[in-house]
Short mmCIF file of N, CA, C and O in Angstrom, two decimals:
data_model
loop_
_atom_site.label_atom_id
_atom_site.label_comp_id
_atom_site.label_asym_id
_atom_site.label_seq_id
_atom_site.Cartn_x
_atom_site.Cartn_y
_atom_site.Cartn_z
N UNK A 241 112.07 100.84 107.05
CA UNK A 241 111.73 101.50 106.20
C UNK A 241 112.46 101.78 105.15
O UNK A 241 111.98 101.47 104.00
N UNK A 242 113.65 101.74 105.25
CA UNK A 242 114.56 101.77 104.27
C UNK A 242 114.88 100.98 103.31
O UNK A 242 115.12 100.86 102.14
N UNK A 243 115.25 100.13 104.49
CA UNK A 243 115.39 98.78 103.67
C UNK A 243 114.00 98.38 103.09
O UNK A 243 114.33 97.50 101.73
N UNK A 244 113.00 98.37 103.27
CA UNK A 244 111.48 98.07 102.58
C UNK A 244 111.96 98.51 101.45
O UNK A 244 111.34 98.04 100.21
N UNK A 245 111.77 99.99 101.41
CA UNK A 245 111.63 100.63 100.09
C UNK A 245 112.68 100.37 98.92
O UNK A 245 112.37 100.11 98.29
N UNK A 246 113.97 100.28 99.66
CA UNK A 246 115.08 100.33 98.56
C UNK A 246 114.82 98.83 98.17
O UNK A 246 114.85 99.05 96.97
N UNK A 247 115.09 97.93 98.88
CA UNK A 247 114.83 96.64 98.50
C UNK A 247 113.47 96.40 97.47
O UNK A 247 113.51 95.37 96.70
N UNK A 248 112.40 96.91 98.32
CA UNK A 248 111.13 96.73 97.32
C UNK A 248 111.42 97.20 95.84
O UNK A 248 110.89 96.61 94.81
N UNK A 249 111.59 98.55 95.87
CA UNK A 249 111.81 99.13 94.48
C UNK A 249 112.75 98.40 93.61
O UNK A 249 113.19 98.81 92.89
N UNK A 250 113.83 97.74 94.35
CA UNK A 250 115.18 97.11 93.80
C UNK A 250 115.42 97.96 92.96
O UNK A 250 116.09 97.48 91.49
N UNK A 251 116.33 99.22 93.30
CA UNK A 251 117.12 100.27 92.28
C UNK A 251 118.06 99.53 91.61
O UNK A 251 118.32 99.95 90.44
N UNK A 252 118.67 98.71 92.23
CA UNK A 252 120.10 98.11 91.81
C UNK A 252 119.75 97.19 90.67
O UNK A 252 120.48 96.77 89.80
N UNK A 253 118.56 96.48 90.65
CA UNK A 253 117.97 95.66 89.36
C UNK A 253 117.25 96.26 88.18
O UNK A 253 116.49 95.43 87.53
N UNK A 254 116.80 97.44 88.47
CA UNK A 254 116.14 98.36 87.29
C UNK A 254 116.95 98.31 85.99
O UNK A 254 118.11 98.47 86.21
N UNK A 255 116.11 98.12 85.04
CA UNK A 255 116.90 98.07 83.79
C UNK A 255 117.02 99.43 83.27
O UNK A 255 118.02 99.82 82.71
N UNK A 256 115.98 100.25 83.36
CA UNK A 256 115.90 101.57 82.51
C UNK A 256 116.52 102.55 83.51
O UNK A 256 116.20 102.67 84.53
N UNK A 257 117.78 103.11 82.90
CA UNK A 257 118.70 103.97 83.70
C UNK A 257 117.53 105.12 84.34
O UNK A 257 118.14 105.79 85.64
N UNK A 258 117.09 106.11 83.07
CA UNK A 258 115.80 106.84 84.06
C UNK A 258 115.40 106.14 85.01
O UNK A 258 114.69 107.30 85.77
N UNK A 259 114.58 105.25 85.18
CA UNK A 259 113.86 104.84 86.03
C UNK A 259 114.74 104.44 87.30
O UNK A 259 114.12 104.73 88.39
N UNK A 260 116.01 104.16 86.82
CA UNK A 260 116.96 103.86 87.95
C UNK A 260 116.96 105.22 88.86
O UNK A 260 117.13 105.18 90.29
N UNK A 261 117.59 106.45 88.21
CA UNK A 261 117.33 107.77 88.82
C UNK A 261 116.01 107.99 89.57
O UNK A 261 116.78 108.74 90.87
N UNK A 262 115.16 107.79 89.06
CA UNK A 262 113.83 108.41 89.60
C UNK A 262 113.61 107.61 91.13
O UNK A 262 113.52 108.45 92.24
N UNK A 263 113.85 106.27 90.82
CA UNK A 263 114.13 105.20 92.25
C UNK A 263 114.76 105.84 93.27
O UNK A 263 114.63 105.76 94.35
N UNK A 264 116.01 105.93 92.71
CA UNK A 264 117.31 106.26 93.65
C UNK A 264 116.89 107.52 94.30
O UNK A 264 117.27 107.54 95.55
N UNK A 265 116.41 108.62 93.82
CA UNK A 265 116.08 109.72 94.42
C UNK A 265 115.12 109.56 95.39
O UNK A 265 115.09 110.29 96.34
N UNK A 266 113.91 108.97 94.90
CA UNK A 266 112.83 108.33 96.19
C UNK A 266 113.54 107.66 97.11
O UNK A 266 113.09 107.97 98.44
N UNK A 267 114.16 106.63 96.97
CA UNK A 267 114.76 105.97 98.11
C UNK A 267 115.68 106.86 98.96
O UNK A 267 115.46 106.71 100.31
N UNK A 268 116.27 107.98 98.33
CA UNK A 268 116.92 108.51 99.44
C UNK A 268 116.08 109.67 99.91
O UNK A 268 116.46 109.71 101.14
N UNK A 269 115.08 110.11 99.40
CA UNK A 269 114.06 111.00 100.15
C UNK A 269 113.57 110.11 101.47
O UNK A 269 113.08 110.72 102.50
N UNK A 270 113.27 108.77 100.98
CA UNK A 270 112.81 107.38 102.11
C UNK A 270 113.41 107.63 103.09
O UNK A 270 113.21 107.40 104.27
N UNK A 271 114.93 107.82 102.62
CA UNK A 271 115.88 107.15 103.79
C UNK A 271 115.82 108.24 105.25
O UNK A 271 116.22 108.47 105.96
N UNK A 272 115.68 109.77 104.45
CA UNK A 272 115.67 110.86 104.92
C UNK A 272 114.43 110.66 106.16
O UNK A 272 114.67 111.25 107.27
N UNK A 273 113.60 110.30 105.85
CA UNK A 273 112.06 110.30 106.28
C UNK A 273 112.27 109.33 107.32
O UNK A 273 111.69 109.53 108.51
N UNK A 274 112.57 108.27 107.14
CA UNK A 274 113.12 106.95 107.85
C UNK A 274 113.65 107.66 108.94
O UNK A 274 113.28 107.15 110.17
N UNK A 275 114.84 108.07 108.93
CA UNK A 275 116.17 108.98 109.88
C UNK A 275 115.11 109.38 110.78
O UNK A 275 115.00 109.72 111.92
N UNK A 276 114.41 110.61 110.28
CA UNK A 276 113.15 111.59 111.61
C UNK A 276 112.42 110.86 111.88
O UNK A 276 112.10 111.16 112.96
N UNK A 277 111.97 109.67 111.58
CA UNK A 277 110.90 108.51 112.51
C UNK A 277 111.59 108.11 113.33
O UNK A 277 111.42 107.96 114.48
N UNK A 278 112.68 107.52 113.07
CA UNK A 278 113.46 107.01 114.20
C UNK A 278 113.75 107.78 115.01
O UNK A 278 113.58 107.31 116.59
N UNK A 279 114.50 109.02 114.90
CA UNK A 279 114.63 110.00 116.15
C UNK A 279 113.42 110.23 116.97
O UNK A 279 113.65 110.34 118.06
N UNK A 280 112.52 110.57 116.41
CA UNK A 280 111.50 110.83 117.44
C UNK A 280 111.09 109.67 118.05
O UNK A 280 110.78 109.65 119.04
N UNK A 281 110.90 108.16 117.83
CA UNK A 281 110.92 107.24 118.37
C UNK A 281 112.04 106.89 119.35
O UNK A 281 111.20 106.80 120.87
N UNK A 282 113.25 107.20 119.04
CA UNK A 282 114.10 107.23 120.18
C UNK A 282 113.89 108.34 120.87
O UNK A 282 114.39 107.85 122.12
N UNK A 283 113.60 109.35 120.48
CA UNK A 283 113.25 110.57 121.61
C UNK A 283 111.90 110.23 122.71
O UNK A 283 112.27 110.78 123.69
N UNK A 284 111.45 109.65 122.00
CA UNK A 284 110.27 109.38 123.04
C UNK A 284 110.21 107.89 123.69
O UNK A 284 109.40 107.48 124.63
N UNK A 285 111.32 107.23 123.54
CA UNK A 285 111.81 105.96 124.09
C UNK A 285 110.78 105.07 123.50
O UNK A 285 110.19 104.24 124.49
N UNK A 286 110.10 105.02 122.52
CA UNK A 286 108.93 104.06 121.90
C UNK A 286 109.98 102.88 121.17
O UNK A 286 110.61 102.88 120.85
N UNK A 287 109.12 101.74 121.38
CA UNK A 287 109.52 100.58 120.10
C UNK A 287 109.46 100.63 119.17
O UNK A 287 108.49 101.78 118.22
N UNK A 288 110.89 100.78 118.23
CA UNK A 288 110.86 100.73 116.66
C UNK A 288 109.82 99.94 115.85
O UNK A 288 110.30 98.81 116.23
N UNK A 289 109.09 100.01 115.15
CA UNK A 289 108.13 99.27 114.63
C UNK A 289 108.68 98.30 113.68
O UNK A 289 109.93 98.49 113.03
N UNK A 290 108.34 96.88 112.85
CA UNK A 290 108.91 95.91 112.26
C UNK A 290 108.69 96.81 110.80
O UNK A 290 107.78 97.85 110.52
N UNK A 291 109.96 96.52 109.99
CA UNK A 291 109.79 97.30 108.97
C UNK A 291 110.83 98.13 108.78
O UNK A 291 111.22 99.01 107.88
N UNK A 292 111.46 98.60 109.89
CA UNK A 292 112.72 99.67 110.02
C UNK A 292 113.93 99.05 109.78
O UNK A 292 114.91 99.68 110.24
N UNK A 293 113.80 97.71 109.74
CA UNK A 293 115.56 97.14 110.11
C UNK A 293 115.67 96.13 108.72
O UNK A 293 114.62 96.02 107.83
N UNK A 294 116.96 95.92 108.43
CA UNK A 294 117.05 94.94 107.27
C UNK A 294 116.74 93.44 107.36
O UNK A 294 116.45 92.45 106.47
N UNK A 295 116.06 93.21 108.70
CA UNK A 295 115.89 91.68 108.68
C UNK A 295 114.19 91.68 108.00
O UNK A 295 113.80 90.58 107.59
N UNK A 296 113.72 92.54 107.82
CA UNK A 296 112.41 92.51 107.32
C UNK A 296 112.18 92.48 105.83
O UNK A 296 111.17 92.42 105.24
N UNK A 297 113.66 92.25 105.32
CA UNK A 297 113.30 92.23 103.43
C UNK A 297 114.62 91.38 103.22
O UNK A 297 115.29 91.09 103.91
N UNK A 298 114.40 90.91 102.12
CA UNK A 298 115.35 89.92 101.52
C UNK A 298 116.02 90.51 100.21
O UNK A 298 115.30 90.86 99.17
N UNK A 299 117.18 91.07 100.39
CA UNK A 299 118.06 91.54 99.07
C UNK A 299 118.06 90.94 97.96
O UNK A 299 118.27 91.51 97.06
N UNK A 300 118.29 89.71 97.85
CA UNK A 300 118.40 89.08 96.80
C UNK A 300 117.40 88.47 96.47
O UNK A 300 117.30 87.66 95.29
N UNK A 301 116.02 89.29 96.63
CA UNK A 301 115.07 88.68 95.78
C UNK A 301 114.94 89.18 94.36
O UNK A 301 115.37 90.31 94.16
N UNK A 302 114.11 88.45 93.60
CA UNK A 302 113.54 89.08 92.18
C UNK A 302 112.86 90.26 92.20
O UNK A 302 112.13 90.14 93.18
N UNK A 303 112.69 90.96 91.09
CA UNK A 303 111.78 92.24 91.28
C UNK A 303 110.35 91.45 91.24
O UNK A 303 110.28 90.61 90.25
N UNK A 304 109.29 92.08 91.68
CA UNK A 304 108.22 91.43 91.36
C UNK A 304 107.19 92.01 90.15
O UNK A 304 106.54 91.89 89.69
N UNK A 305 107.84 93.44 90.02
CA UNK A 305 106.89 94.22 88.80
C UNK A 305 108.41 94.84 88.19
O UNK A 305 109.51 94.91 88.34
N UNK A 306 108.05 95.18 86.78
CA UNK A 306 109.00 95.89 86.30
C UNK A 306 108.98 97.56 86.71
O UNK A 306 108.42 97.95 87.25
N UNK A 307 110.08 98.19 85.71
CA UNK A 307 110.08 99.54 86.09
C UNK A 307 108.97 100.49 85.95
O UNK A 307 108.96 101.34 86.85
N UNK A 308 108.32 100.06 84.98
CA UNK A 308 107.10 101.07 84.48
C UNK A 308 106.11 100.91 85.54
O UNK A 308 105.78 101.91 86.19
N UNK A 309 105.64 99.80 86.16
CA UNK A 309 104.89 99.81 87.45
C UNK A 309 105.28 100.92 88.63
O UNK A 309 104.82 101.32 89.01
N UNK A 310 106.60 100.43 88.94
CA UNK A 310 107.16 101.12 90.02
C UNK A 310 107.20 102.60 89.78
O UNK A 310 106.84 103.56 90.40
N UNK A 311 107.31 103.18 88.64
CA UNK A 311 107.37 104.67 88.09
C UNK A 311 105.58 105.22 88.24
O UNK A 311 105.44 105.98 88.87
N UNK A 312 104.93 104.08 87.92
CA UNK A 312 103.55 104.59 88.05
C UNK A 312 102.81 104.56 89.47
O UNK A 312 102.02 105.22 89.47
N UNK A 313 103.24 103.48 90.45
CA UNK A 313 103.01 103.32 91.24
C UNK A 313 103.37 104.59 92.24
O UNK A 313 102.71 104.85 92.97
N UNK A 314 104.78 105.12 91.81
CA UNK A 314 105.13 106.22 92.68
C UNK A 314 104.36 107.97 92.18
O UNK A 314 104.00 108.48 92.93
N UNK A 315 103.72 107.73 90.81
CA UNK A 315 103.20 108.78 90.34
C UNK A 315 101.39 108.69 91.05
O UNK A 315 101.23 109.86 91.68
N UNK A 316 100.99 107.48 91.39
CA UNK A 316 99.75 107.41 91.90
C UNK A 316 99.87 107.91 93.43
O UNK A 316 99.05 108.56 94.03
N UNK A 317 101.15 107.57 94.20
CA UNK A 317 101.22 108.33 95.50
C UNK A 317 101.55 109.48 95.75
O UNK A 317 101.13 109.98 96.64
N UNK A 318 102.13 109.90 94.83
CA UNK A 318 102.26 111.23 94.86
C UNK A 318 101.17 112.32 94.77
O UNK A 318 100.77 113.30 95.23
N UNK A 319 100.38 111.55 93.81
CA UNK A 319 98.82 112.33 93.60
C UNK A 319 98.03 112.17 94.71
O UNK A 319 97.37 113.48 95.50
N UNK A 320 97.89 111.23 95.21
CA UNK A 320 97.26 110.80 96.97
C UNK A 320 97.80 111.74 97.85
O UNK A 320 96.88 112.15 98.59
N UNK A 321 99.05 111.98 97.91
CA UNK A 321 99.77 112.56 98.99
C UNK A 321 99.50 114.06 98.83
O UNK A 321 99.06 114.82 100.07
N UNK A 322 99.40 114.27 97.44
CA UNK A 322 99.13 115.92 97.50
C UNK A 322 97.71 116.21 97.59
O UNK A 322 97.35 117.14 98.35
N UNK A 323 96.71 115.33 97.00
CA UNK A 323 95.46 115.50 97.93
C UNK A 323 94.87 115.35 99.26
O UNK A 323 94.36 115.86 99.84
N UNK A 324 95.67 114.25 100.14
CA UNK A 324 95.79 114.32 101.44
C UNK A 324 96.10 115.54 102.21
O UNK A 324 95.65 116.31 103.11
N UNK A 325 97.37 116.08 101.68
CA UNK A 325 97.98 117.63 102.03
C UNK A 325 96.97 118.57 101.83
O UNK A 325 96.75 119.45 102.80
N UNK A 326 96.50 118.84 100.81
CA UNK A 326 95.31 119.71 100.62
C UNK A 326 94.15 119.43 101.40
O UNK A 326 93.85 120.73 102.18
N UNK A 327 93.79 118.15 101.86
CA UNK A 327 92.80 117.90 102.84
C UNK A 327 93.16 118.44 104.25
O UNK A 327 92.35 119.05 104.88
N UNK A 328 94.14 118.17 104.43
CA UNK A 328 94.68 118.56 105.85
C UNK A 328 94.88 119.86 106.05
O UNK A 328 94.77 120.83 107.12
N UNK A 329 95.36 120.69 105.00
CA UNK A 329 95.80 122.09 104.79
C UNK A 329 94.21 122.96 105.25
O UNK A 329 94.43 123.83 105.93
N UNK A 330 93.19 122.39 104.40
CA UNK A 330 92.18 123.25 104.43
C UNK A 330 91.25 122.77 105.98
O UNK A 330 90.18 123.42 106.10
N UNK A 331 91.59 122.24 106.63
CA UNK A 331 90.99 121.84 107.84
C UNK A 331 91.26 122.51 108.65
O UNK A 331 91.98 123.24 109.25
#
């Protein structure tokens, strides 16, 4: 998952330095979550799904979208996660 997020967001190829900081902090957070998920899979002796290794992404690919799209996408995903968390807490 780390490889997909970091390479998909292409933090190293962003133009705007402020966007690069935001995406880098999100990628670091994603790395921590990925590590926790992998630890759970290993503890349960489950197969680690596709998307958790470097094989699943191409590091030299060109960015698909510009910096503004990545920031707006993160903003929308945070809104959805906030709403989803509120629904789960209320149940």
